[in-house]
Short mmCIF file of C-alpha atoms and ligand atoms in Angstrom, two decimals:
data_model
loop_
_atom_site.label_atom_id
_atom_site.label_comp_id
_atom_site.label_asym_id
_atom_site.label_seq_id
_atom_site.Cartn_x
_atom_site.Cartn_y
_atom_site.Cartn_z
CA MET W 1 19.07 -31.82 -22.67
CA ALA W 2 18.44 -29.94 -26.04
CA ASN W 3 21.17 -27.59 -27.20
CA LEU W 4 21.17 -24.33 -24.93
CA LEU W 5 19.29 -21.12 -26.21
CA SER W 6 21.00 -17.94 -26.19
CA LEU W 7 19.37 -15.39 -23.95
CA SER W 8 17.47 -13.56 -26.69
CA GLU W 9 16.55 -17.13 -28.35
CA TYR W 10 15.19 -18.31 -24.78
CA GLU W 11 13.38 -15.27 -24.21
CA GLU W 12 11.77 -15.20 -27.44
CA ALA W 13 10.58 -19.14 -27.14
CA VAL W 14 9.13 -18.10 -23.74
CA ALA W 15 6.89 -15.40 -25.08
CA ALA W 16 5.57 -17.40 -27.68
CA THR W 17 4.28 -19.77 -25.32
CA ARG W 18 3.11 -17.34 -22.87
CA ASP W 19 -0.65 -16.52 -23.47
CA ARG W 20 -1.20 -20.30 -23.48
CA ARG W 21 0.48 -21.03 -20.42
CA MET W 22 -0.50 -17.99 -18.23
CA ALA W 23 -4.43 -18.33 -19.50
CA TRP W 24 -5.56 -19.83 -16.27
CA TRP W 25 -3.04 -17.92 -13.89
CA ARG W 26 -4.45 -14.40 -15.46
CA GLU W 27 -7.91 -15.36 -14.37
CA ALA W 28 -7.12 -16.79 -11.06
CA ARG W 29 -6.77 -13.62 -8.99
CA PHE W 30 -6.18 -15.00 -5.69
CA GLY W 31 -3.56 -17.73 -4.49
CA MET W 32 -2.40 -18.81 -0.91
CA PHE W 33 1.50 -18.44 -0.22
CA VAL W 34 2.55 -20.82 2.53
CA HIS W 35 5.79 -20.19 4.23
CA PHE W 36 6.89 -23.61 6.07
CA GLY W 37 10.05 -24.61 7.42
CA LEU W 38 12.35 -25.18 10.64
CA TYR W 39 11.79 -21.39 11.42
CA ALA W 40 8.12 -22.40 12.43
CA LEU W 41 9.84 -23.92 15.32
CA ILE W 42 11.45 -20.41 16.57
CA GLY W 43 8.30 -18.62 15.88
CA ARG W 44 9.54 -14.79 15.39
CA HIS W 45 10.55 -14.72 11.54
CA GLU W 46 11.81 -16.87 8.79
CA TRP W 47 15.02 -14.79 8.78
CA ALA W 48 15.87 -15.36 12.68
CA MET W 49 18.88 -17.71 11.53
CA ALA W 50 20.48 -14.71 9.92
CA LEU W 51 19.04 -11.92 11.75
CA GLU W 52 20.04 -13.16 15.01
CA ASN W 53 23.20 -14.90 13.67
CA ILE W 54 22.40 -18.17 14.93
CA PRO W 55 25.38 -20.69 14.39
CA ILE W 56 24.75 -23.18 11.76
CA GLU W 57 25.73 -26.08 14.16
CA GLU W 58 22.82 -24.81 16.40
CA TYR W 59 20.22 -23.97 13.91
CA GLU W 60 20.64 -27.24 12.33
CA LYS W 61 19.18 -29.03 15.29
CA LEU W 62 15.92 -27.88 14.83
CA ALA W 63 15.96 -30.45 11.55
CA ASP W 64 15.26 -33.34 14.09
CA ARG W 65 12.55 -31.65 15.87
CA PHE W 66 10.52 -30.60 13.28
CA ALA W 67 7.59 -32.63 13.34
CA PRO W 68 4.62 -31.58 11.21
CA GLU W 69 1.61 -33.62 11.69
CA PRO W 70 0.98 -36.01 8.73
CA GLY W 71 -1.33 -34.63 6.08
CA ALA W 72 -1.17 -31.21 7.76
CA PRO W 73 -1.16 -29.43 4.28
CA ARG W 74 -4.94 -30.69 3.89
CA ALA W 75 -6.08 -27.95 6.00
CA TRP W 76 -4.12 -25.14 4.12
CA ALA W 77 -5.70 -26.40 1.01
CA LYS W 78 -9.13 -26.40 2.37
CA LEU W 79 -8.80 -23.04 3.82
CA ALA W 80 -7.59 -21.64 0.48
CA LYS W 81 -10.24 -23.38 -1.52
CA ALA W 82 -12.89 -21.76 1.05
CA ALA W 83 -11.47 -18.48 0.84
CA GLY W 84 -11.95 -18.61 -3.08
CA MET W 85 -8.10 -19.16 -3.93
CA LYS W 86 -7.24 -20.93 -6.86
CA TYR W 87 -3.69 -21.84 -6.35
CA MET W 88 -1.35 -22.14 -3.82
CA VAL W 89 2.77 -21.77 -3.28
CA MET W 90 4.76 -23.41 -0.57
CA THR W 91 8.23 -22.84 0.20
CA THR W 92 10.00 -26.10 -0.72
CA LYS W 93 13.40 -24.56 0.76
CA HIS W 94 13.67 -21.28 2.24
CA HIS W 95 16.84 -19.58 2.97
CA GLU W 96 17.66 -21.72 6.02
CA GLY W 97 18.67 -24.47 3.36
CA PHE W 98 16.35 -27.14 4.86
CA CYS W 99 14.44 -29.07 1.88
CA LEU W 100 10.92 -30.20 2.76
CA TRP W 101 11.26 -33.03 0.49
CA ASP W 102 13.39 -36.21 0.57
CA SER W 103 16.41 -35.25 -1.40
CA GLU W 104 18.97 -37.36 -2.86
CA ALA W 105 21.06 -34.48 -3.10
CA THR W 106 21.44 -33.51 0.51
CA ASP W 107 20.52 -34.99 3.84
CA TYR W 108 19.64 -31.86 5.05
CA CYS W 109 15.81 -32.85 4.17
CA ALA W 110 12.33 -33.50 5.86
CA GLY W 111 12.59 -37.24 4.18
CA LYS W 112 16.02 -37.78 6.19
CA ARG W 113 15.59 -35.63 9.17
CA GLY W 114 12.57 -34.70 11.58
CA PRO W 115 9.43 -36.03 10.36
CA LYS W 116 11.32 -38.47 7.70
CA ARG W 117 8.62 -38.05 5.38
CA ASP W 118 8.21 -35.82 1.96
CA ILE W 119 6.25 -32.89 3.25
CA VAL W 120 6.34 -31.59 -0.35
CA ALA W 121 4.54 -34.47 -1.82
CA GLU W 122 1.94 -33.96 1.27
CA TYR W 123 1.44 -30.55 -0.06
CA VAL W 124 0.95 -31.37 -3.52
CA GLU W 125 -1.43 -34.33 -2.82
CA ALA W 126 -3.42 -31.62 -0.79
CA CYS W 127 -3.31 -29.00 -3.55
CA ARG W 128 -4.78 -31.49 -6.18
CA ALA W 129 -7.58 -32.88 -3.59
CA GLU W 130 -8.74 -29.30 -3.54
CA GLY W 131 -8.57 -28.84 -7.23
CA LEU W 132 -5.79 -26.03 -6.66
CA LYS W 133 -2.89 -25.29 -9.19
CA VAL W 134 0.64 -26.28 -7.38
CA GLY W 135 3.15 -23.49 -6.98
CA PHE W 136 6.59 -24.39 -5.61
CA TYR W 137 8.74 -21.49 -3.89
CA TYR W 138 12.39 -22.11 -3.86
CA SER W 139 14.96 -19.73 -2.29
CA LEU W 140 18.15 -19.57 -4.30
CA MET W 141 19.98 -18.21 -1.25
CA ASP W 142 21.20 -20.67 1.02
CA TRP W 143 22.48 -19.93 4.43
CA HIS W 144 23.18 -23.64 5.58
CA HIS W 145 25.30 -24.86 2.34
CA PRO W 146 28.86 -23.97 2.67
CA ASP W 147 29.24 -23.11 -0.91
CA GLY W 148 26.04 -20.89 -0.52
CA TRP W 149 28.15 -17.80 0.27
CA ARG W 150 31.34 -18.99 -1.20
CA CYS W 151 29.98 -19.01 -4.77
CA ALA W 152 30.17 -15.28 -4.59
CA PHE W 153 34.01 -15.34 -5.04
CA ASP W 154 35.14 -18.76 -5.76
CA PRO W 155 34.62 -20.22 -9.13
CA GLU W 156 34.81 -23.86 -7.90
CA ALA W 157 32.19 -23.35 -5.17
CA ARG W 158 30.03 -21.66 -7.48
CA LYS W 159 30.27 -24.42 -9.72
CA ARG W 160 29.25 -26.73 -7.00
CA PHE W 161 26.72 -24.64 -5.61
CA THR W 162 25.09 -24.17 -8.95
CA ASP W 163 25.21 -27.82 -9.69
CA TYR W 164 23.50 -28.60 -6.30
CA THR W 165 21.00 -25.96 -7.15
CA LYS W 166 20.36 -27.65 -10.48
CA ALA W 167 19.84 -30.87 -8.76
CA LEU W 168 17.23 -29.76 -6.14
CA VAL W 169 15.33 -27.88 -9.08
CA ARG W 170 15.47 -31.01 -11.13
CA GLU W 171 14.18 -33.08 -8.34
CA LEU W 172 11.02 -30.77 -7.55
CA MET W 173 10.42 -30.64 -11.41
CA THR W 174 10.66 -34.36 -11.75
CA LYS W 175 9.12 -36.07 -8.53
CA TYR W 176 5.67 -34.32 -8.45
CA GLY W 177 4.03 -34.74 -11.93
CA VAL W 178 2.54 -31.11 -13.10
CA VAL W 179 3.96 -28.19 -11.33
CA ASP W 180 2.03 -25.09 -12.22
CA VAL W 181 4.32 -22.15 -10.76
CA LEU W 182 7.85 -22.20 -10.09
CA TRP W 183 8.58 -19.23 -7.48
CA TYR W 184 12.23 -18.42 -7.14
CA ASP W 185 13.28 -16.03 -4.41
CA VAL W 186 16.33 -14.21 -3.34
CA SER W 187 19.54 -14.70 -5.39
CA ARG W 188 21.97 -13.34 -2.96
CA PRO W 189 24.91 -13.47 -3.05
CA MET W 190 25.27 -13.60 -6.93
CA GLU W 191 23.22 -10.87 -8.28
CA HIS W 192 23.27 -11.93 -12.10
CA TRP W 193 21.46 -14.71 -14.11
CA GLU W 194 24.96 -15.76 -15.23
CA GLY W 195 26.00 -16.38 -11.48
CA TRP W 196 23.29 -18.75 -10.96
CA ASP W 197 23.19 -20.12 -14.46
CA SER W 198 19.50 -19.41 -14.70
CA LEU W 199 19.46 -19.40 -18.48
CA ALA W 200 20.32 -23.01 -18.57
CA MET W 201 18.67 -23.79 -15.29
CA ASN W 202 15.25 -22.53 -16.48
CA GLN W 203 15.65 -24.20 -19.73
CA MET W 204 15.76 -27.33 -17.98
CA VAL W 205 12.77 -26.54 -16.00
CA ARG W 206 10.92 -25.62 -19.22
CA GLU W 207 11.70 -28.76 -20.74
CA LEU W 208 10.72 -30.84 -17.74
CA GLN W 209 7.86 -28.82 -17.19
CA PRO W 210 6.56 -27.14 -20.76
CA ASP W 211 3.43 -25.37 -19.22
CA ILE W 212 5.06 -23.72 -16.02
CA ILE W 213 5.01 -20.17 -15.22
CA ILE W 214 8.27 -18.78 -13.64
CA ASN W 215 8.70 -15.92 -11.62
CA ASN W 216 11.35 -13.16 -12.12
CA ARG W 217 13.55 -13.72 -8.90
CA SER W 218 16.31 -15.80 -10.56
CA LYS W 219 17.41 -12.52 -12.19
CA LEU W 220 15.71 -13.16 -15.42
CA PRO W 221 12.42 -11.64 -16.24
CA GLU W 222 10.57 -14.86 -17.09
CA ASP W 223 6.68 -14.58 -16.73
CA PHE W 224 5.75 -12.25 -14.13
CA GLY W 225 6.87 -9.42 -11.49
CA THR W 226 6.65 -9.91 -7.80
CA PRO W 227 5.95 -6.93 -5.95
CA GLU W 228 6.47 -7.76 -2.32
CA GLU W 229 4.46 -6.07 0.70
CA HIS W 230 3.08 -3.44 -1.59
CA ILE W 231 0.39 -3.81 -4.66
CA THR W 232 1.67 -1.85 -7.27
CA ALA W 233 0.13 -2.43 -10.69
CA GLN W 234 2.99 -3.19 -13.44
CA GLU W 235 2.78 -3.17 -17.19
CA HIS W 236 3.19 -6.94 -17.47
CA ASP W 237 1.86 -9.61 -15.63
CA TRP W 238 2.22 -9.57 -11.92
CA GLU W 239 1.29 -10.86 -8.36
CA ALA W 240 1.81 -8.92 -5.24
CA CYS W 241 2.82 -11.12 -2.37
CA MET W 242 1.53 -10.04 1.24
CA THR W 243 2.36 -11.48 4.63
CA PHE W 244 -0.95 -11.64 6.84
CA ASN W 245 0.40 -9.42 9.32
CA GLY W 246 2.99 -7.18 8.07
CA LEU W 247 5.44 -8.70 10.52
CA SER W 248 6.67 -12.06 9.13
CA TRP W 249 6.28 -14.63 6.40
CA GLY W 250 6.99 -17.58 8.93
CA TYR W 251 4.62 -18.49 11.94
CA VAL W 252 4.63 -15.71 14.55
CA ASN W 253 4.31 -17.36 18.26
CA SER W 254 2.91 -14.14 19.88
CA GLU W 255 -0.54 -13.16 20.88
CA GLN W 256 0.35 -9.83 19.57
CA ALA W 257 0.57 -10.45 16.32
CA ALA W 258 -3.19 -11.10 15.90
CA ALA W 259 -3.60 -7.55 16.33
CA TYR W 260 -1.35 -6.77 13.06
CA SER W 261 -3.53 -9.34 10.95
CA TYR W 262 -5.40 -8.19 8.15
CA ASN W 263 -9.36 -8.75 8.37
CA ALA W 264 -11.62 -9.30 5.42
CA GLN W 265 -12.27 -6.01 4.20
CA ARG W 266 -8.44 -5.45 4.32
CA ILE W 267 -8.40 -8.37 2.13
CA LEU W 268 -10.96 -7.54 0.05
CA LYS W 269 -9.32 -3.96 -0.67
CA MET W 270 -6.32 -5.52 -1.63
CA LEU W 271 -8.28 -8.26 -4.07
CA ASN W 272 -9.85 -4.89 -5.50
CA THR W 273 -6.71 -3.20 -6.02
CA VAL W 274 -5.01 -6.01 -7.83
CA SER W 275 -8.05 -6.60 -9.63
CA ASN W 276 -8.16 -3.18 -10.81
CA GLY W 277 -4.52 -3.18 -12.11
CA GLY W 278 -4.49 -6.46 -13.93
CA GLY W 279 -2.56 -8.32 -11.10
CA ASN W 280 -3.05 -11.46 -8.73
CA LEU W 281 -2.67 -11.32 -4.70
CA LEU W 282 -0.54 -14.16 -3.19
CA LEU W 283 -1.65 -13.97 0.48
CA ASN W 284 0.62 -15.97 2.94
CA ILE W 285 -0.11 -17.90 5.73
CA GLY W 286 2.80 -19.22 8.24
CA PRO W 287 1.73 -22.44 9.61
CA THR W 288 2.19 -23.39 13.43
CA PRO W 289 5.44 -25.83 14.00
CA SER W 290 2.92 -28.94 13.65
CA GLY W 291 1.66 -27.66 10.31
CA GLY W 292 -1.68 -25.96 11.99
CA VAL W 293 -3.04 -23.13 10.09
CA PRO W 294 -2.30 -19.91 12.21
CA PRO W 295 -5.50 -19.33 14.10
CA GLU W 296 -6.05 -15.66 13.28
CA ALA W 297 -6.00 -16.47 9.30
CA VAL W 298 -9.02 -18.49 9.50
CA GLU W 299 -12.20 -16.23 10.08
CA PRO W 300 -10.85 -13.73 7.65
CA LEU W 301 -10.24 -15.90 5.08
CA GLU W 302 -13.43 -17.80 5.22
CA THR W 303 -15.47 -14.33 5.34
CA VAL W 304 -13.53 -13.39 1.89
CA GLY W 305 -14.58 -16.74 0.76
CA ARG W 306 -18.27 -16.28 1.65
CA TRP W 307 -18.28 -12.87 0.10
CA ILE W 308 -16.78 -14.05 -3.22
CA GLN W 309 -19.56 -16.64 -3.38
CA ASN W 310 -21.66 -13.81 -4.22
CA HIS W 311 -19.52 -11.32 -5.93
CA GLY W 312 -17.19 -13.54 -7.82
CA GLU W 313 -18.14 -12.13 -10.94
CA ALA W 314 -16.49 -8.98 -10.13
CA LEU W 315 -13.19 -10.71 -9.36
CA TYR W 316 -12.55 -13.62 -11.44
CA GLY W 317 -12.03 -13.70 -15.28
CA LYS W 318 -10.68 -11.50 -17.58
CA LEU W 319 -10.78 -8.16 -16.27
CA SER W 320 -9.81 -4.74 -18.08
CA ARG W 321 -8.08 -1.87 -16.95
CA LEU W 322 -9.50 1.42 -16.12
CA GLY W 323 -6.89 3.04 -14.51
CA ARG W 324 -6.62 3.13 -10.60
CA TRP W 325 -8.97 6.01 -9.73
CA SER W 326 -12.23 5.37 -8.73
CA PRO W 327 -15.70 7.42 -9.74
CA SER W 328 -16.58 7.75 -6.28
CA GLY W 329 -14.68 8.17 -2.85
CA CYS W 330 -17.13 5.45 -1.36
CA GLY W 331 -15.27 2.33 -3.12
CA GLY W 332 -13.03 1.24 -5.98
CA ILE W 333 -13.99 -0.56 -8.99
CA THR W 334 -13.19 -3.42 -11.53
CA ALA W 335 -14.02 -3.87 -14.89
CA LYS W 336 -15.20 -6.80 -17.28
CA GLU W 337 -16.00 -6.00 -21.05
CA ASN W 338 -19.27 -3.81 -20.96
CA THR W 339 -19.43 -3.87 -17.20
CA VAL W 340 -18.03 -1.91 -14.21
CA TYR W 341 -18.39 -3.27 -10.48
CA PHE W 342 -18.55 -0.74 -7.58
CA TRP W 343 -17.38 -2.13 -4.49
CA SER W 344 -18.30 -0.16 -1.79
CA TRP W 345 -16.13 0.40 1.20
CA ILE W 346 -18.71 3.08 2.29
CA TRP W 347 -22.46 2.30 1.64
CA PRO W 348 -23.74 5.79 0.23
CA SER W 349 -26.23 7.57 2.20
CA GLU W 350 -29.54 9.13 0.83
CA GLY W 351 -30.36 6.09 -1.17
CA LYS W 352 -28.00 6.95 -4.08
CA LEU W 353 -24.80 6.51 -5.57
CA GLY W 354 -23.10 9.57 -7.82
CA LEU W 355 -20.39 8.10 -10.03
CA GLY W 356 -18.02 10.82 -12.10
CA GLY W 357 -16.32 10.07 -15.15
CA PHE W 358 -18.15 7.87 -17.43
CA LYS W 359 -19.77 9.56 -20.97
CA THR W 360 -20.42 5.94 -22.03
CA PRO W 361 -24.47 5.41 -21.81
CA ILE W 362 -25.50 3.21 -18.90
CA VAL W 363 -27.58 0.42 -19.64
CA SER W 364 -28.61 -0.83 -16.29
CA ALA W 365 -27.35 -1.10 -12.93
CA ARG W 366 -27.89 -3.90 -9.95
CA ILE W 367 -26.54 -4.96 -6.87
CA LEU W 368 -24.82 -8.26 -7.09
CA GLY W 369 -26.18 -10.87 -5.21
CA ALA W 370 -29.11 -9.35 -4.15
CA GLY W 371 -30.86 -8.93 -7.77
CA LYS W 372 -32.06 -5.32 -7.22
CA GLU W 373 -32.16 -3.05 -10.11
CA LEU W 374 -31.41 0.50 -9.65
CA GLU W 375 -32.78 3.62 -11.40
CA VAL W 376 -30.11 5.41 -13.36
CA GLU W 377 -29.98 9.27 -14.36
CA GLN W 378 -27.08 10.27 -16.59
CA ARG W 379 -25.44 13.10 -18.07
CA PRO W 380 -21.88 13.23 -19.28
CA TYR W 381 -19.28 12.51 -16.76
CA ARG W 382 -21.56 11.95 -13.89
CA ALA W 383 -24.23 9.21 -13.29
CA VAL W 384 -26.60 8.84 -10.29
CA LEU W 385 -27.64 5.52 -9.28
CA LYS W 386 -31.16 5.58 -7.38
CA GLY W 387 -33.11 3.20 -5.09
CA LEU W 388 -30.22 1.92 -3.04
CA PRO W 389 -31.31 0.30 0.17
CA GLU W 390 -30.33 2.50 3.29
CA ARG W 391 -27.94 0.04 4.57
CA CYS W 392 -25.39 -2.00 2.91
CA PRO W 393 -27.23 -5.21 1.79
CA ASP W 394 -23.90 -7.67 2.22
CA GLU W 395 -24.12 -9.54 5.15
CA THR W 396 -20.70 -11.25 4.86
CA ALA W 397 -18.20 -8.39 5.04
CA GLY W 398 -20.18 -5.42 4.64
CA VAL W 399 -18.92 -4.73 1.16
CA GLY W 400 -21.53 -4.31 -1.41
CA VAL W 401 -21.18 -4.53 -5.26
CA ILE W 402 -23.09 -2.62 -7.72
CA ALA W 403 -22.68 -3.76 -11.15
CA VAL W 404 -23.01 -1.11 -13.83
CA GLU W 405 -23.49 -2.35 -17.43
CA PHE W 406 -22.87 0.29 -20.21
CA GLU W 407 -23.59 0.03 -23.97
CA ALA W 408 -20.12 -0.62 -24.74
CA ALA W 409 -16.74 -1.06 -22.87
CA PRO W 410 -16.93 2.47 -21.16
CA GLU W 411 -14.21 5.08 -20.80
CA PHE W 412 -13.58 6.71 -17.82
CA THR W 413 -12.00 10.12 -17.12
CA TRP W 414 -11.11 10.73 -13.79
CA CYS W 415 -13.18 13.96 -12.74
CA ALA W 416 -11.00 15.23 -9.96
CA GLY W 417 -8.31 16.34 -12.39
CA TYR W 418 -11.63 18.60 -12.61
CA PRO W 419 -12.13 20.37 -16.19
CA GLN W 420 -15.17 18.57 -16.67
CA LEU W 421 -16.53 20.52 -13.60
CA HIS W 422 -16.27 23.48 -15.94
CA GLY W 423 -18.14 21.56 -18.83
CA GLY W 424 -15.14 19.84 -19.77
CA ARG W 425 -12.92 22.77 -21.09
CA SER W 426 -9.57 23.13 -19.89
CA MET W 427 -8.81 25.55 -17.58
CA SER W 428 -6.08 27.56 -18.67
C1 GLC V 1 11.68 -12.15 0.76
C2 GLC V 1 12.20 -12.55 2.14
C3 GLC V 1 11.45 -13.67 2.35
C4 GLC V 1 9.97 -14.15 1.94
C5 GLC V 1 9.94 -13.61 0.40
C6 GLC V 1 8.64 -13.57 -0.19
O1 GLC V 1 12.29 -11.93 -0.46
O2 GLC V 1 13.28 -12.43 1.98
O3 GLC V 1 11.75 -14.32 3.62
O4 GLC V 1 10.06 -15.55 1.50
O5 GLC V 1 10.28 -12.51 0.56
O6 GLC V 1 8.40 -12.92 -1.21
#
């Protein structure tokens, strides 16, 4: 390995290649997270082992019952593609410690137990078959390995455990060709990059995979932030990861769970929020024990995909941020160069839509996918679009999009601050 860089040298080197490495990711917007592991057999949360304090000897036995159908990841990748997603991230090892590939560093893996196959290889093949970028989730925290907690207070255990971690990560970075994303998770019980030796580990990763994008959970900021179960814009590159049901990342074996799942409209709303804030959405599915797509995810994701076919220009590509407020209570916006896309959750009545906050002159307005030009009346801070059909024209999800083109990149002032109602004068 080349000589180790200091932290500041490393961060400078990583920053220098970031725009090149992240170009695809910054326009991709939508990816599929897949939580698959032994916990699928339990079907009540991927943290079951720790939450219920299941003894290691008892939990381990699941490894021999683990029997995903050969090629199961193909259905995940097909659904991801149909949903308009551009990349996937699968749990190669979750906190339970079971590795989904055939590892030389441990026997607690899918190559040696259960299916006796390399599920990571099947996953990679499935992503590539659908033209999706390949992401590996890897949990640093490990409840199974005896040094997984001793590392917190015993220097020899720490050395053994960081060597083990690096050996596993090295396997992932060398066995499968190009890996596009490395998605670390939970750094307990060592809450500092020095404990995990992340600086050396990630230099190794980047040497092996020069174009890789790494998330921020090895206690170094690396390439992107990871708000979890909430969609909150961050200043730098970010990706919100969301469960499908607000309950669990792993498979939920319960009829009740479907009632908590997102429908297409809620997913579109999430996509609007990430797009508007310059981020991506990594939406999770937890496959069934045999590796099937959880049934409640199918219809919503397929509907979202159909919607995106007509409205993709409002979502993909290089978007700009106009702030998180909207020019109307009927929907939310995304913006690209001179165009603002208005995503209507509530189709406006009376055939017209009022938009507050724009001073930049509007050139034209049209309904996406319907090719219908709208009439525009505009004065400072208020435009009225006329000639809208009475009912929302989108038949996929009932979310119509109106593309409003301006003379230049529009500026937007949120009117509900409301001096604009008083002719733009301050109210003091
Ligand atoms: C959390 C959880 C975990 C899940 C992850 C996804 O940190 O511990 O179960 O994999 O979030 O972001």
